[in-house]
Amino acid sequence: MGNQVATLTPEKVKELEEKTHFDEKEIKLLLQRYANYDTSPNGSGGIPIDVLLNSPELSGSPFARRLTWSYLKDGKRKIHPESYLLLLSVLSSKATFQEKSKALFQSLDIHNEGHVRFDEFFRLFKSIFNPALSDAQIVAFVQRVLQRDDLDEKGIMGYQDFIKFVRPQELHEKMTIDLRLST
């Protein structure tokens, strides 16, 4: 366990209230949880990604791994307080379809090109459907998706095509975690 609750300045807390779906009380509660996973003496070392992904909050989320990678800032496979709160906000029940779909799309667009290609979709679907489907079945599925007639450009999918492909209810179910913030 961390020895100290990660502290943020009052200004940073206020900023995070604006950026997230959490109020000041919820932010403080989540920072206490953060401190349970950050084992550094002053609470500023970051949570190792594997520790975070095995936490009760994220362990059941099919998109948690992919999303968490997009919130890493230091390249050291650790997530820090602000990124932790932003990640939990997009996974909260209060996040909108647009927020969730945008976060998922950006996490898939690993080359920051504004669209998702075959390899990015293959990795996503493999993480979801493996071992139930073979690689060959996943390849065939991804190829069918990227060859749809209603895409702006065959072979790639931009955000506008992506939101037509994703069902709001299904995305909400797969990208919502129970944070148990009620006291």
Tab-separated table of C-alpha atoms in Angstrom:
chain	number	residue	atom	x	y	z
A	1	MET	CA	0.000	0.000	0.000
A	2	GLY	CA	1.092	3.526	-0.627
A	3	ASN	CA	2.247	5.344	2.436
A	4	GLN	CA	0.528	8.559	1.578
A	5	VAL	CA	-2.589	9.537	-0.332
A	6	ALA	CA	-1.651	11.112	-3.641
A	7	THR	CA	-2.197	14.791	-3.207
A	8	LEU	CA	-3.324	17.241	-5.796
A	9	THR	CA	-3.474	20.978	-5.374
A	10	PRO	CA	-6.924	22.509	-4.811
A	11	GLU	CA	-6.587	24.067	-8.273
A	12	LYS	CA	-5.872	20.667	-9.850
A	13	VAL	CA	-8.838	19.102	-8.019
A	14	LYS	CA	-11.063	21.908	-9.337
A	15	GLU	CA	-9.698	21.341	-12.847
A	16	LEU	CA	-10.388	17.607	-12.560
A	17	GLU	CA	-13.933	18.308	-11.403
A	18	GLU	CA	-14.372	20.099	-14.756
A	19	LYS	CA	-12.643	17.381	-16.804
A	20	THR	CA	-14.221	14.339	-15.148
A	21	HIS	CA	-17.601	13.204	-13.904
A	22	PHE	CA	-16.471	13.368	-10.282
A	23	ASP	CA	-17.052	15.952	-7.592
A	24	GLU	CA	-14.437	16.914	-4.993
A	25	LYS	CA	-15.568	14.252	-2.510
A	26	GLU	CA	-15.450	11.511	-5.159
A	27	ILE	CA	-12.015	12.652	-6.348
A	28	LYS	CA	-10.676	12.407	-2.799
A	29	LEU	CA	-12.185	8.938	-2.382
A	30	LEU	CA	-10.657	7.779	-5.665
A	31	LEU	CA	-7.275	9.229	-4.682
A	32	GLN	CA	-7.434	7.139	-1.504
A	33	ARG	CA	-7.996	4.073	-3.690
A	34	TYR	CA	-5.118	5.191	-5.883
A	35	ALA	CA	-2.864	5.261	-2.815
A	36	ASN	CA	-3.693	1.596	-2.163
A	37	TYR	CA	-2.109	0.658	-5.501
A	38	ASP	CA	0.773	3.154	-5.649
A	39	THR	CA	3.429	1.631	-3.410
A	40	SER	CA	5.830	4.574	-3.570
A	41	PRO	CA	6.555	6.325	-0.251
A	42	ASN	CA	5.044	9.656	-1.295
A	43	GLY	CA	2.256	8.422	-3.550
A	44	SER	CA	3.792	9.845	-6.712
A	45	GLY	CA	5.507	6.795	-8.213
A	46	GLY	CA	2.503	5.656	-10.208
A	47	ILE	CA	0.531	2.435	-10.331
A	48	PRO	CA	2.122	-0.297	-12.464
A	49	ILE	CA	-0.220	-1.109	-15.341
A	50	ASP	CA	-0.492	-4.801	-14.394
A	51	VAL	CA	-1.458	-3.907	-10.824
A	52	LEU	CA	-4.130	-1.512	-12.075
A	53	LEU	CA	-5.539	-3.991	-14.595
A	54	ASN	CA	-5.841	-6.628	-11.879
A	55	SER	CA	-7.654	-4.255	-9.540
A	56	PRO	CA	-11.300	-5.086	-8.743
A	57	GLU	CA	-12.421	-1.946	-10.582
A	58	LEU	CA	-10.834	-2.869	-13.926
A	59	SER	CA	-10.382	-6.631	-13.905
A	60	GLY	CA	-13.745	-7.353	-15.561
A	61	SER	CA	-13.658	-4.650	-18.210
A	62	PRO	CA	-12.926	-5.991	-21.722
A	63	PHE	CA	-11.541	-2.644	-22.910
A	64	ALA	CA	-9.608	-1.687	-19.769
A	65	ARG	CA	-6.218	-2.837	-21.076
A	66	ARG	CA	-6.527	-0.970	-24.360
A	67	LEU	CA	-7.832	2.208	-22.691
A	68	THR	CA	-5.261	2.166	-19.900
A	69	TRP	CA	-2.398	2.212	-22.389
A	70	SER	CA	-3.751	5.443	-23.879
A	71	TYR	CA	-3.648	7.115	-20.440
A	72	LEU	CA	0.004	6.296	-19.716
A	73	LYS	CA	2.075	9.462	-19.813
A	74	ASP	CA	5.620	8.647	-18.782
A	75	GLY	CA	6.381	5.610	-20.933
A	76	LYS	CA	7.204	3.646	-17.778
A	77	ARG	CA	4.078	1.469	-17.734
A	78	LYS	CA	2.667	3.354	-14.744
A	79	ILE	CA	-0.416	5.489	-14.382
A	80	HIS	CA	-0.427	8.624	-12.237
A	81	PRO	CA	-3.247	10.292	-10.244
A	82	GLU	CA	-4.628	12.614	-12.925
A	83	SER	CA	-4.600	9.915	-15.615
A	84	TYR	CA	-6.142	7.447	-13.161
A	85	LEU	CA	-9.058	9.824	-12.559
A	86	LEU	CA	-9.514	10.544	-16.270
A	87	LEU	CA	-9.528	6.817	-17.079
A	88	LEU	CA	-12.070	6.035	-14.355
A	89	SER	CA	-14.216	8.944	-15.504
A	90	VAL	CA	-14.544	7.609	-19.051
A	91	LEU	CA	-15.355	4.177	-17.606
A	92	SER	CA	-17.917	5.577	-15.194
A	93	SER	CA	-21.649	5.251	-15.730
A	94	LYS	CA	-21.836	9.032	-16.070
A	95	ALA	CA	-19.719	9.152	-19.248
A	96	THR	CA	-21.697	9.645	-22.447
A	97	PHE	CA	-21.641	7.472	-25.550
A	98	GLN	CA	-19.622	10.178	-27.296
A	99	GLU	CA	-17.007	10.250	-24.517
A	100	LYS	CA	-16.731	6.464	-24.392
A	101	SER	CA	-16.662	5.991	-28.171
A	102	LYS	CA	-14.085	8.773	-28.611
A	103	ALA	CA	-11.843	7.278	-25.898
A	104	LEU	CA	-12.088	3.786	-27.407
A	105	PHE	CA	-11.448	5.065	-30.930
A	106	GLN	CA	-8.412	7.065	-29.797
A	107	SER	CA	-7.063	4.024	-27.954
A	108	LEU	CA	-7.383	1.984	-31.165
A	109	ASP	CA	-5.828	4.677	-33.368
A	110	ILE	CA	-2.343	3.912	-32.092
A	111	HIS	CA	-0.688	5.778	-34.977
A	112	ASN	CA	-2.789	8.923	-34.357
A	113	GLU	CA	-3.873	9.035	-38.000
A	114	GLY	CA	-7.558	9.723	-37.363
A	115	HIS	CA	-8.565	6.265	-38.527
A	116	VAL	CA	-8.234	2.627	-37.520
A	117	ARG	CA	-6.589	0.077	-39.778
A	118	PHE	CA	-6.701	-3.703	-40.009
A	119	ASP	CA	-3.897	-4.387	-37.523
A	120	GLU	CA	-5.464	-2.160	-34.871
A	121	PHE	CA	-8.879	-3.820	-35.234
A	122	PHE	CA	-7.308	-7.278	-35.273
A	123	ARG	CA	-5.576	-6.607	-31.929
A	124	LEU	CA	-8.820	-5.323	-30.422
A	125	PHE	CA	-10.936	-8.256	-31.559
A	126	LYS	CA	-8.243	-10.776	-30.631
A	127	SER	CA	-8.223	-9.385	-27.091
A	128	ILE	CA	-12.007	-9.721	-26.941
A	129	PHE	CA	-12.639	-13.012	-28.761
A	130	ASN	CA	-9.506	-15.081	-28.104
A	131	PRO	CA	-9.591	-18.062	-27.458
A	132	ALA	CA	-13.249	-18.467	-28.536
A	133	LEU	CA	-12.347	-17.561	-32.126
A	134	SER	CA	-9.232	-18.575	-34.034
A	135	ASP	CA	-6.932	-15.989	-35.596
A	136	ALA	CA	-8.295	-16.961	-39.021
A	137	GLN	CA	-11.868	-16.292	-37.873
A	138	ILE	CA	-10.857	-12.932	-36.407
A	139	VAL	CA	-9.022	-12.002	-39.642
A	140	ALA	CA	-12.130	-12.847	-41.683
A	141	PHE	CA	-14.326	-10.801	-39.340
A	142	VAL	CA	-12.042	-7.751	-39.451
A	143	GLN	CA	-11.803	-7.973	-43.242
A	144	ARG	CA	-15.616	-8.036	-43.514
A	145	VAL	CA	-15.892	-5.019	-41.207
A	146	LEU	CA	-13.324	-2.992	-43.161
A	147	GLN	CA	-14.842	-3.845	-46.551
A	148	ARG	CA	-18.346	-2.661	-45.714
A	149	ASP	CA	-19.977	-0.587	-48.459
A	150	ASP	CA	-21.035	2.135	-46.035
A	151	LEU	CA	-17.476	3.089	-45.026
A	152	ASP	CA	-16.130	6.411	-46.228
A	153	GLU	CA	-12.982	4.596	-47.342
A	154	LYS	CA	-12.661	0.818	-47.567
A	155	GLY	CA	-9.872	-0.711	-45.531
A	156	ILE	CA	-9.858	1.937	-42.814
A	157	MET	CA	-12.419	3.314	-40.422
A	158	GLY	CA	-12.592	6.932	-39.275
A	159	TYR	CA	-14.409	8.056	-36.156
A	160	GLN	CA	-17.683	8.850	-37.973
A	161	ASP	CA	-17.748	5.332	-39.454
A	162	PHE	CA	-16.724	3.883	-36.091
A	163	ILE	CA	-19.695	5.386	-34.238
A	164	LYS	CA	-22.050	3.925	-36.866
A	165	PHE	CA	-20.465	0.515	-36.258
A	166	VAL	CA	-20.631	0.620	-32.440
A	167	ARG	CA	-23.927	0.069	-30.652
A	168	PRO	CA	-24.406	2.618	-27.831
A	169	GLN	CA	-25.925	0.112	-25.386
A	170	GLU	CA	-23.219	-2.471	-25.992
A	171	LEU	CA	-20.460	0.115	-25.607
A	172	HIS	CA	-22.022	1.364	-22.389
A	173	GLU	CA	-22.161	-2.191	-21.022
A	174	LYS	CA	-18.582	-3.057	-21.961
A	175	MET	CA	-17.078	0.290	-20.980
A	176	THR	CA	-18.806	0.920	-17.670
A	177	ILE	CA	-17.401	-0.186	-14.354
A	178	ASP	CA	-18.949	0.003	-10.916
A	179	LEU	CA	-16.866	2.482	-8.941
A	180	ARG	CA	-19.018	2.242	-5.806
A	181	LEU	CA	-18.661	5.888	-4.913
A	182	SER	CA	-21.787	6.110	-2.780
A	183	THR	CA	-21.109	6.390	0.935
